[in-house]
CSV table of C-alpha atoms and ligand atoms in Angstrom, one decimal:
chain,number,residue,atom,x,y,z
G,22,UNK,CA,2.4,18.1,10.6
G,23,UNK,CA,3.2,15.6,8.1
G,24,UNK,CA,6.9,15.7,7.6
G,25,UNK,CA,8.9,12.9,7.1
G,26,UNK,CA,5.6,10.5,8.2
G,27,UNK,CA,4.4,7.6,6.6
G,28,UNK,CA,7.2,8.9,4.0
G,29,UNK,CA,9.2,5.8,3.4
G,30,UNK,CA,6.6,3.2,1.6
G,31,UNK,CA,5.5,6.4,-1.0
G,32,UNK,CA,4.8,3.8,-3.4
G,33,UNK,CA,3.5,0.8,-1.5
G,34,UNK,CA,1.0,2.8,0.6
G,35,UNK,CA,-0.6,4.4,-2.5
G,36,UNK,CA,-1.5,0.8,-3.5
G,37,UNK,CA,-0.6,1.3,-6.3
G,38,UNK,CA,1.6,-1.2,-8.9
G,39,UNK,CA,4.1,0.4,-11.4
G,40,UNK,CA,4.3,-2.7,-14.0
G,41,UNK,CA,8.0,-3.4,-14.4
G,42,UNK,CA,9.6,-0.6,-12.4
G,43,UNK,CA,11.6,-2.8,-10.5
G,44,UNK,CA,12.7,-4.7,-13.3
G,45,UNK,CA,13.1,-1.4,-15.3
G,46,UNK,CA,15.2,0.5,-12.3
G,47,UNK,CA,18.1,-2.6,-11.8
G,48,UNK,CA,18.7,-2.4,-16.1
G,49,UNK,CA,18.2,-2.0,-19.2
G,50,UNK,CA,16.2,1.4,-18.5
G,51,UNK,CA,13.3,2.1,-21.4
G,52,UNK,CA,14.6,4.3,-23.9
G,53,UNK,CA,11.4,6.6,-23.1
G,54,UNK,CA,13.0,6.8,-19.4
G,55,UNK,CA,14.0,10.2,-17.9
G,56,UNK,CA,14.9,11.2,-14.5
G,57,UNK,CA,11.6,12.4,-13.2
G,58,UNK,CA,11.8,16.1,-12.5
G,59,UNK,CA,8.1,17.4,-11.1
G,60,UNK,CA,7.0,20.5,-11.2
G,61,UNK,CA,3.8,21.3,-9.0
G,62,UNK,CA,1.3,24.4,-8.9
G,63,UNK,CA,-0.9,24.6,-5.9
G,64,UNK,CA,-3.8,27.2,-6.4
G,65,UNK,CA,-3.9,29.7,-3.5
G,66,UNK,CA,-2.5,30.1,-0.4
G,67,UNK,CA,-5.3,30.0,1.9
G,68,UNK,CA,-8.3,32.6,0.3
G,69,UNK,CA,-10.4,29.5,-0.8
G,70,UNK,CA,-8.5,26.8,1.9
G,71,UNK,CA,-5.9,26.9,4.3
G,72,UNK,CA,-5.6,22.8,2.6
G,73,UNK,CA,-2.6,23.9,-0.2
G,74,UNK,CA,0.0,25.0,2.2
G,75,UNK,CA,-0.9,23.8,5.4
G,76,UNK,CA,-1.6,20.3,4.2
G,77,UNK,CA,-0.8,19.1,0.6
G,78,UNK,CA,2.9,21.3,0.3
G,79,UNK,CA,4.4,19.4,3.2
G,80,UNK,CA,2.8,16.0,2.0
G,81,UNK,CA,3.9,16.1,-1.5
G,82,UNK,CA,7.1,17.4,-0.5
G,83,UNK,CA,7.6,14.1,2.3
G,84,UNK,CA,6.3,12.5,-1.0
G,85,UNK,CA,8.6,13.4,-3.9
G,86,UNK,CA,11.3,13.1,-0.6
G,87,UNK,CA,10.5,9.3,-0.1
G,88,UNK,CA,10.5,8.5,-4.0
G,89,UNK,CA,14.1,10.5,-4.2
G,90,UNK,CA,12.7,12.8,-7.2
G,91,UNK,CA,13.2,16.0,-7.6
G,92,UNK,CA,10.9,18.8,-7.3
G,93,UNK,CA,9.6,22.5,-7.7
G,94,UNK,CA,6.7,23.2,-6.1
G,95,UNK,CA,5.1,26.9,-6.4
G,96,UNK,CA,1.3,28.2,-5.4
G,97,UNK,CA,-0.1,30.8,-8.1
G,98,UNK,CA,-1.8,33.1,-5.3
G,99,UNK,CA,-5.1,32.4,-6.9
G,100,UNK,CA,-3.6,34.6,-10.1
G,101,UNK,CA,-4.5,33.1,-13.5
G,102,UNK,CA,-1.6,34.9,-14.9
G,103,UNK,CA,1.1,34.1,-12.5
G,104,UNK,CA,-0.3,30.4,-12.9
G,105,UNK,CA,0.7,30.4,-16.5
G,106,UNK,CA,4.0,32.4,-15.7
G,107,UNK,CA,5.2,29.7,-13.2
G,108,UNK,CA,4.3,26.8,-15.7
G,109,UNK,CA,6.1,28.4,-18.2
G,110,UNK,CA,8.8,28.7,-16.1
G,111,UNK,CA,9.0,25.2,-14.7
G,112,UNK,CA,8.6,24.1,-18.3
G,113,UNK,CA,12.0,25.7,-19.6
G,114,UNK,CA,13.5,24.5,-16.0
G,115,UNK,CA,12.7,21.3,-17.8
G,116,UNK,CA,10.0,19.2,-15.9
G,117,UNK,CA,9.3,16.1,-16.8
G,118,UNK,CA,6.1,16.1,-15.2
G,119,UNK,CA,3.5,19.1,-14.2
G,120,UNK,CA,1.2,18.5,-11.8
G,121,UNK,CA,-1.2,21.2,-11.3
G,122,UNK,CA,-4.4,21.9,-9.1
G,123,UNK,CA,-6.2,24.7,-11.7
G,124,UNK,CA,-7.7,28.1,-10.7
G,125,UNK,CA,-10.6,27.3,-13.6
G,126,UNK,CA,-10.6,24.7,-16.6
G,127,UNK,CA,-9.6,27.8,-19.4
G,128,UNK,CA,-6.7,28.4,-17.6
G,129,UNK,CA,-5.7,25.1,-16.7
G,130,UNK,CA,-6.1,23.3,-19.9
G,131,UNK,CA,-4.1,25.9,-22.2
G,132,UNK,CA,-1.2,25.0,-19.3
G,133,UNK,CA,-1.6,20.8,-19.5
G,134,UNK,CA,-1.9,22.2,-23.4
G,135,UNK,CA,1.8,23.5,-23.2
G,136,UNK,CA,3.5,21.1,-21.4
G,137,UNK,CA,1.6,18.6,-23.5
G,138,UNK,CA,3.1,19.4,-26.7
G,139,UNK,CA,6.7,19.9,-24.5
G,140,UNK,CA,6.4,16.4,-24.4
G,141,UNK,CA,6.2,16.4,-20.8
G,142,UNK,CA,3.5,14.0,-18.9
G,143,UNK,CA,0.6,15.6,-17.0
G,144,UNK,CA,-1.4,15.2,-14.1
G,145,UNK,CA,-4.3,16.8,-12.5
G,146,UNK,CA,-3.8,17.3,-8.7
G,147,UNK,CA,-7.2,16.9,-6.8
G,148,UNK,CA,-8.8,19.2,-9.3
G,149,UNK,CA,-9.9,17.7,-12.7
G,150,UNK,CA,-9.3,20.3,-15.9
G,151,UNK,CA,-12.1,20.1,-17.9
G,152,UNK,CA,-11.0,19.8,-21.2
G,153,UNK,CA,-7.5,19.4,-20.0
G,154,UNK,CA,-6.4,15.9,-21.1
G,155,UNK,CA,-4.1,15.4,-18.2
G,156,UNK,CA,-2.6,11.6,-18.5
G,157,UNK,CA,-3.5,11.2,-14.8
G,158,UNK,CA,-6.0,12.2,-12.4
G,159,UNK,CA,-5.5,11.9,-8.8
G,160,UNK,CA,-8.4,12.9,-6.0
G,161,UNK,CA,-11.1,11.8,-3.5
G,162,UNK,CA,-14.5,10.7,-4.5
G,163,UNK,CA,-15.7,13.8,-5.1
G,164,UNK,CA,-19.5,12.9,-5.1
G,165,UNK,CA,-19.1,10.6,-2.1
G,166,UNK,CA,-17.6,13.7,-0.3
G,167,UNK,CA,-20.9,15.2,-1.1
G,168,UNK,CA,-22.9,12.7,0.3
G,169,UNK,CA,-20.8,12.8,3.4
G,170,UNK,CA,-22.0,16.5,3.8
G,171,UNK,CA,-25.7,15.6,3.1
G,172,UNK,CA,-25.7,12.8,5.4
G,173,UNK,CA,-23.5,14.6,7.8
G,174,UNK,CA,-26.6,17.8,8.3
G,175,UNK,CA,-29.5,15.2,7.9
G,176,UNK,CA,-27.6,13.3,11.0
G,177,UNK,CA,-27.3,16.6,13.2
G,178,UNK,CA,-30.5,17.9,12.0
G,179,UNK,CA,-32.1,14.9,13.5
G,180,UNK,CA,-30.3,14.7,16.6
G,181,UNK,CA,-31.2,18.1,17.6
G,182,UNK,CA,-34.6,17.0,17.2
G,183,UNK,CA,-35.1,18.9,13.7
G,184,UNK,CA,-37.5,17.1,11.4
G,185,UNK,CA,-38.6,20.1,9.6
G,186,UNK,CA,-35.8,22.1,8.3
G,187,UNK,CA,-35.3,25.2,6.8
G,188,UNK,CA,-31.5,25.0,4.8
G,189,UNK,CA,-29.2,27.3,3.2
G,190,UNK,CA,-26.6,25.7,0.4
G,191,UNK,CA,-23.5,27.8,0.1
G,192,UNK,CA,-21.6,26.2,-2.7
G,193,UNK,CA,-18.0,26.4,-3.9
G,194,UNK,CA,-16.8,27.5,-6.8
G,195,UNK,CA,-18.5,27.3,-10.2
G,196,UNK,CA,-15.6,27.1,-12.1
G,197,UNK,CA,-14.5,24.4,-10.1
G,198,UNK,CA,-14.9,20.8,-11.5
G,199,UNK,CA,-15.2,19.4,-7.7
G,200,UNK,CA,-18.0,21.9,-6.3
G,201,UNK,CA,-20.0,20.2,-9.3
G,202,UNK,CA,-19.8,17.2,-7.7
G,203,UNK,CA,-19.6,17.8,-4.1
G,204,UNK,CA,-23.4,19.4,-4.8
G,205,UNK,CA,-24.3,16.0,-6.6
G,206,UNK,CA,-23.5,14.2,-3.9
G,207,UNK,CA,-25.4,16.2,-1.2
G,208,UNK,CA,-28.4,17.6,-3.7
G,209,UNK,CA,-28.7,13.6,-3.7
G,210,UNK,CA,-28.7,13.0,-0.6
G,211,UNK,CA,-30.7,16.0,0.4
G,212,UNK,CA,-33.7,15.2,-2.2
G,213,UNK,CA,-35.7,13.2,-0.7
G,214,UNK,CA,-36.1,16.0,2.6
G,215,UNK,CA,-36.8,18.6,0.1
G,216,UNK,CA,-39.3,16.3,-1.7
G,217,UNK,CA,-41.1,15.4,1.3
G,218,UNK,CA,-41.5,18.8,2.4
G,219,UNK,CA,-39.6,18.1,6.1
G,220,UNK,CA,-36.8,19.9,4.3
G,221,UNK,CA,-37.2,24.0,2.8
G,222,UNK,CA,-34.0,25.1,0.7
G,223,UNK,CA,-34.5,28.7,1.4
G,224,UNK,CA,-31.0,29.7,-0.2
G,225,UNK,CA,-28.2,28.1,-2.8
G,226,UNK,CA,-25.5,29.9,-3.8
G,227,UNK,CA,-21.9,29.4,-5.0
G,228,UNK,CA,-19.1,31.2,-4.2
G,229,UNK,CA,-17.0,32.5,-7.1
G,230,UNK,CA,-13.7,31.3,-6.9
G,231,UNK,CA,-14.4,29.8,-3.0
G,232,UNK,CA,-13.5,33.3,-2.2
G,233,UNK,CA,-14.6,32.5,2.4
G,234,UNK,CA,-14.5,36.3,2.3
G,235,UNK,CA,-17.0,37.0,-0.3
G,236,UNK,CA,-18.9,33.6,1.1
G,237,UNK,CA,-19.8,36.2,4.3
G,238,UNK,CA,-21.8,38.2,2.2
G,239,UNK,CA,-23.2,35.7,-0.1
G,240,UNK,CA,-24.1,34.3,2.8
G,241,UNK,CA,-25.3,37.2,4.8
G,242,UNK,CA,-27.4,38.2,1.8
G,243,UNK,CA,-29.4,34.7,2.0
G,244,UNK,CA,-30.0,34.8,5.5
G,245,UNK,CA,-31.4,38.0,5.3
G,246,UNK,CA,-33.5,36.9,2.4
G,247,UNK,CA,-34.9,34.0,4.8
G,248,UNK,CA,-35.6,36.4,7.1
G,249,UNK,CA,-33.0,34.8,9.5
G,250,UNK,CA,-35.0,31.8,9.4
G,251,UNK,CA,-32.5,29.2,8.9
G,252,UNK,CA,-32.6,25.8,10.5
G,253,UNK,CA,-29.2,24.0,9.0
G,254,UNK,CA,-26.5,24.9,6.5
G,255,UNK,CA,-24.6,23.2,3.9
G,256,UNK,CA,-21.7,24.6,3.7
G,257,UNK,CA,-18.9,23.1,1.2
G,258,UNK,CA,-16.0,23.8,3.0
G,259,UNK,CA,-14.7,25.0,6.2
G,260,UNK,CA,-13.6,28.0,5.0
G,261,UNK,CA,-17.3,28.6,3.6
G,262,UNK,CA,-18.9,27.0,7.2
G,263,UNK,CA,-17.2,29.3,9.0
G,264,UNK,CA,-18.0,32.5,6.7
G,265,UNK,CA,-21.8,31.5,7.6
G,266,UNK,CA,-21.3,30.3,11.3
G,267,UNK,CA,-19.6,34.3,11.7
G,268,UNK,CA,-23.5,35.5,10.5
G,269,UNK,CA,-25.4,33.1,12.4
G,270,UNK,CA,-23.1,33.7,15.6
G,271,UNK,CA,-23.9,37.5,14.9
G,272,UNK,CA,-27.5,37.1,15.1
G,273,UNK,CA,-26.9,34.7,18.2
G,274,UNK,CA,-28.0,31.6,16.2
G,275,UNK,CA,-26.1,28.0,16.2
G,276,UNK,CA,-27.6,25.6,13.6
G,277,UNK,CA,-25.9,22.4,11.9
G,278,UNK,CA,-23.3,23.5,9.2
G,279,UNK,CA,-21.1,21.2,7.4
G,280,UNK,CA,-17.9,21.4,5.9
G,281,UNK,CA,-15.0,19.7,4.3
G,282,UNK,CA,-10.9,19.6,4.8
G,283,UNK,CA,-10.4,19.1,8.6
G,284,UNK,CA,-8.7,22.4,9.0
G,285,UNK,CA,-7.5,23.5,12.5
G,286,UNK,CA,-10.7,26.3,12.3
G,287,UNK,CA,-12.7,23.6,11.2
G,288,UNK,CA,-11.9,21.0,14.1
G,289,UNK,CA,-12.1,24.0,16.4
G,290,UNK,CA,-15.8,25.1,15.2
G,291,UNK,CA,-16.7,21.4,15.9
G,292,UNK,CA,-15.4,21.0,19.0
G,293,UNK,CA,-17.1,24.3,19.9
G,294,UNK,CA,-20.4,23.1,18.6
G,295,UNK,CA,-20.6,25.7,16.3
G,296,UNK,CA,-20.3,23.1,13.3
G,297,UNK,CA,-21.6,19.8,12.9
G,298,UNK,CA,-18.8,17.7,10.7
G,299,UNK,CA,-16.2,18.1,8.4
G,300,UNK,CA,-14.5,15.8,5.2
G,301,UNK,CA,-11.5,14.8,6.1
G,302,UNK,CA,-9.4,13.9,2.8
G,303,UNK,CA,-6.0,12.6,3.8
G,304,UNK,CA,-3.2,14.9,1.9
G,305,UNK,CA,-0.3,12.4,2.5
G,306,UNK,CA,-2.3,9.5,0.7
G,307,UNK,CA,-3.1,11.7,-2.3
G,308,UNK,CA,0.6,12.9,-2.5
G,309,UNK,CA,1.7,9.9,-2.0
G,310,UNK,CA,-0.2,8.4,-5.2
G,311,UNK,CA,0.3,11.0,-7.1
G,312,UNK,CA,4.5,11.3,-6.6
G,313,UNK,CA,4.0,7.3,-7.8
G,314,UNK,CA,2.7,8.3,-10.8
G,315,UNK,CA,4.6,11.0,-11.8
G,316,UNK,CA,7.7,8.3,-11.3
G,317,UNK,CA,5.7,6.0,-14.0
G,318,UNK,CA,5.1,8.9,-16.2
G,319,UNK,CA,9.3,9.4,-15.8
G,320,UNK,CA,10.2,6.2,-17.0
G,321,UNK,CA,7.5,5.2,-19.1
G,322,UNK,CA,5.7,2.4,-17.4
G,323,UNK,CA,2.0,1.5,-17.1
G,324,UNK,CA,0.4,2.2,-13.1
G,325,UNK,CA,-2.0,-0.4,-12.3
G,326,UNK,CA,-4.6,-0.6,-10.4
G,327,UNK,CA,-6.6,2.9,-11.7
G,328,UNK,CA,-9.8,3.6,-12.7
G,329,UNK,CA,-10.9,6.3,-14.8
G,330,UNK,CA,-13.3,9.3,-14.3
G,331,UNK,CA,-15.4,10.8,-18.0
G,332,UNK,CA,-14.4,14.4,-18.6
G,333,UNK,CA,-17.8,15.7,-18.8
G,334,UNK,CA,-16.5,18.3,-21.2
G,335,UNK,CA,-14.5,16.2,-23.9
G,336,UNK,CA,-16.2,12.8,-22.9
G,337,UNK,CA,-13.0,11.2,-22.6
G,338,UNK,CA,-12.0,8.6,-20.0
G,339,UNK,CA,-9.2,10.5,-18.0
G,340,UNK,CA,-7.4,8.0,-15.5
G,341,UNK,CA,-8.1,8.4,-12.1
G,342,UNK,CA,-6.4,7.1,-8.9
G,343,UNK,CA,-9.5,7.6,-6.7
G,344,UNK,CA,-9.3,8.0,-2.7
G,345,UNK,CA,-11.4,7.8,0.1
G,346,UNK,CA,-13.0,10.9,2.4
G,347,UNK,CA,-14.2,9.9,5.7
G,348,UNK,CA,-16.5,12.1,7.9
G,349,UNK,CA,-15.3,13.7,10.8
G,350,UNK,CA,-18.1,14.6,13.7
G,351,UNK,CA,-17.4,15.8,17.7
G,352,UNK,CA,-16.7,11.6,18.2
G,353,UNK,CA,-14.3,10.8,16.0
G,354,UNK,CA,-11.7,14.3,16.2
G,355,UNK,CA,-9.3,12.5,18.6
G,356,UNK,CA,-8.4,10.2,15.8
G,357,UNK,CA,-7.0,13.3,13.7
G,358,UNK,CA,-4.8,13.9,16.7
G,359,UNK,CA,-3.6,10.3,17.6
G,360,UNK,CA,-3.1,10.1,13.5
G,361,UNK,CA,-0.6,13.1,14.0
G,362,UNK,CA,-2.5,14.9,11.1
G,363,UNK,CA,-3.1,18.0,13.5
G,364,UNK,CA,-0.8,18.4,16.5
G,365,UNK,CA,-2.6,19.1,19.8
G,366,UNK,CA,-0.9,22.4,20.4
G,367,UNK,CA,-2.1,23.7,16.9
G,368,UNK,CA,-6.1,22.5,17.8
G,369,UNK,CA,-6.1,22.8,21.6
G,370,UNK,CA,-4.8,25.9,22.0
G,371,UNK,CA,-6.3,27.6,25.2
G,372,UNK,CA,-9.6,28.4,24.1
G,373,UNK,CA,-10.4,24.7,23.4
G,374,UNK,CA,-8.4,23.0,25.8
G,375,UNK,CA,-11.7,22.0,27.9
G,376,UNK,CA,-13.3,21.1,24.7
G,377,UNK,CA,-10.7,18.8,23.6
G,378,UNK,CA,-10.6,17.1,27.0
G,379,UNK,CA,-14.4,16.5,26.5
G,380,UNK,CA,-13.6,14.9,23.3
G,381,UNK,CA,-11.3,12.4,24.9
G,382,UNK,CA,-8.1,14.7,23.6
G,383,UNK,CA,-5.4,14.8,25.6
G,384,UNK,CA,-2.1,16.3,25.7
G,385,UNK,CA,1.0,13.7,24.1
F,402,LIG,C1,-10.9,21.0,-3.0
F,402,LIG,C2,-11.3,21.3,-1.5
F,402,LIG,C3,-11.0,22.7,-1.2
F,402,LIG,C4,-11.6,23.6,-2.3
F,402,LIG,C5,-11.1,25.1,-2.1
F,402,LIG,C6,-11.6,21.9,-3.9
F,402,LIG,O1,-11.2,21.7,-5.2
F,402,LIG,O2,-11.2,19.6,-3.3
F,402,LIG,O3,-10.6,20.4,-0.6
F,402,LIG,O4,-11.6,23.1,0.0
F,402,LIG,O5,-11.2,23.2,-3.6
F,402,LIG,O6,-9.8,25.2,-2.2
């Protein structure tokens, strides 16, 4: 997918300014410059998302490619102790930066911890570390994703002709800072249904660690409570969307269910009517912005153009270069293909050929 696109302007298309790094790059380099050596650690390799190696590994490596830095890049397997074996590593390999996305905020903070007294700089990938004190923070807008979802089922819903509505929440992970906010964001959008009465929550459930297997049963156990009467589903990821559409499918049911990541399953279960949207959060543009600042971190300069996100743990400002998600229905797929973000022979494979040629998708 992403290789080598949109790689050459890393640091123009993130928007964002690095005060003085051109001056800084002809001469009279700061004393606190090094050559910026980053080390990433991507959480899993598909258990929670199919995201961290489909998507943000190529993207950050096109990134890192584009800003001529080097890199190590290595995904923990969703193991909190190989996650604090490769960070030790990468920190004797002698990485001026670590980027990590963390499996919980224990975990991840005693890591940003380490590499903090190293001396080396730190940022939070996607992910914030509670606690962590990472010198950057780069994601989405994590509550707006939220309301994207919310929106997203209350739009379906209504189309299908739905105005009362019994729903099902199936939540990521409680130890992940984003599933907090994700549920802000649709719980918000979401309350005035419930409060009305049009709208009954008749489950709400995390997932630990966004485990999509375990999400089947959590699932399957909630729909059974509701004595299989469930009317939408808010699902906070495609992984989890699909966990529930394999129950409802089972018990020959299709209702609205959301998602988030515009994964190939994802797409698919849309164009298949089987889901109602997903979240699409461009990879490259958060790779892009966050090899810029791990260059700034290298030679000591001051990135412009950031805001900053409280650590709800410490209460401490932690900066934040902040992105946009967009919503992704049936009308509006084609535009992940022409983008080149999914190739038409990975999402119209032969089972969804006809469904992609409804949607206006056609072979390049
Ligand atoms: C990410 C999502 C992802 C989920 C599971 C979240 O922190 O923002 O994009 O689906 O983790 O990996």
């Amino acid at each position: 997918m992403h290789k080598g696109i949109r790689a050459v302007a890393v640091l123009a298309a993130t928007g964002l300014a690095i005060t003085g790094l051109a001056a800084c790059s002809k001469s009279n380099t700061p004393a606190a410059s090094k050559t910026p050596f980053v080390g990433v650690i991507l959480p899993d390799s598909g258990q929670t998302s199919v995201r961290w190696e489909t998507n943000d590994h190529p993207a950050l490596e096109a990134a890192f490619k584009a800003a001529n830095v080097k890199y190590d890049i290595q995904n923990a397997n969703n193991d909190k102790t190989r996650f604090q074996t490769i960070a030790d590593q990468m920190i004797s390999e002698g990485v001026t930066v670590l980027m990590i996305v963390d499996l919980d905020s224990g975990s991840g903070s005693a890591v940003l911890k380490k590499a903090h007294d190293a001396g080396i700089g730190t940022i939070d990938y996607d992910r914030l570390t509670l606690g962590g004190g990472a010198d950057y923070y780069v994601s989405f807008d994590n509550v707006a994703v939220g309301k994207l979802q919310g929106d997203g089922l209350i739009s379906c819903l209504t189309a299908a002709g739905k105005t009362k509505a019994n729903i099902i929440e199936l939540n990521g992970s409680p130890t992940d800072n984003n599933a907090t906010l994700f549920k802000q964001g649709y719980d918000q959008e979401l309350k005035a249904k419930y409060d009305s009465g049009d709208y009954t929550k008749v489950g709400d459930q995390s997932v630990p660690g966004w485990d999509n297997t375990q999400a089947q049963t959590i699932f399957q156990g909630m729909f059974t409570t509701a004595g299989g009467k469930v009317d939408g589903v808010l699902a906070a990821n495609d992984g989890l969307g699909n966990a529930a559409i394999n129950v409802l499918s089972q018990n020959g049911l299709t209702v609205p269910v959301t998602g988030q990541d515009a994964t190939v399953q994802g797409l698919q279960n849309i164009l298949a009517g089987k889901q109602c949207m997903t979240v699409f959060k461009d990879q490259q543009l958060e790779a892009n912005g966050a090899a810029a600042l791990a260059v700034a971190l290298a030679n000591g300069q001051t990135p412009s153009g950031l805001g900053t996100i409280t650590d709800t743990q410490t209460n401490q400002p932690v900066k934040f270069k902040q992105l946009a998600p967009q919503a992704i229905t049936k009308d509006n797929v084609k535009q992940l293909v022409t983008s080149n973000y999914v190739k038409y022979s990975d999402l119209c494979t032969a089972a969804f050929v006809a469904a992609c040629t409804a949607a206006g998708i056609t072979a390049p």
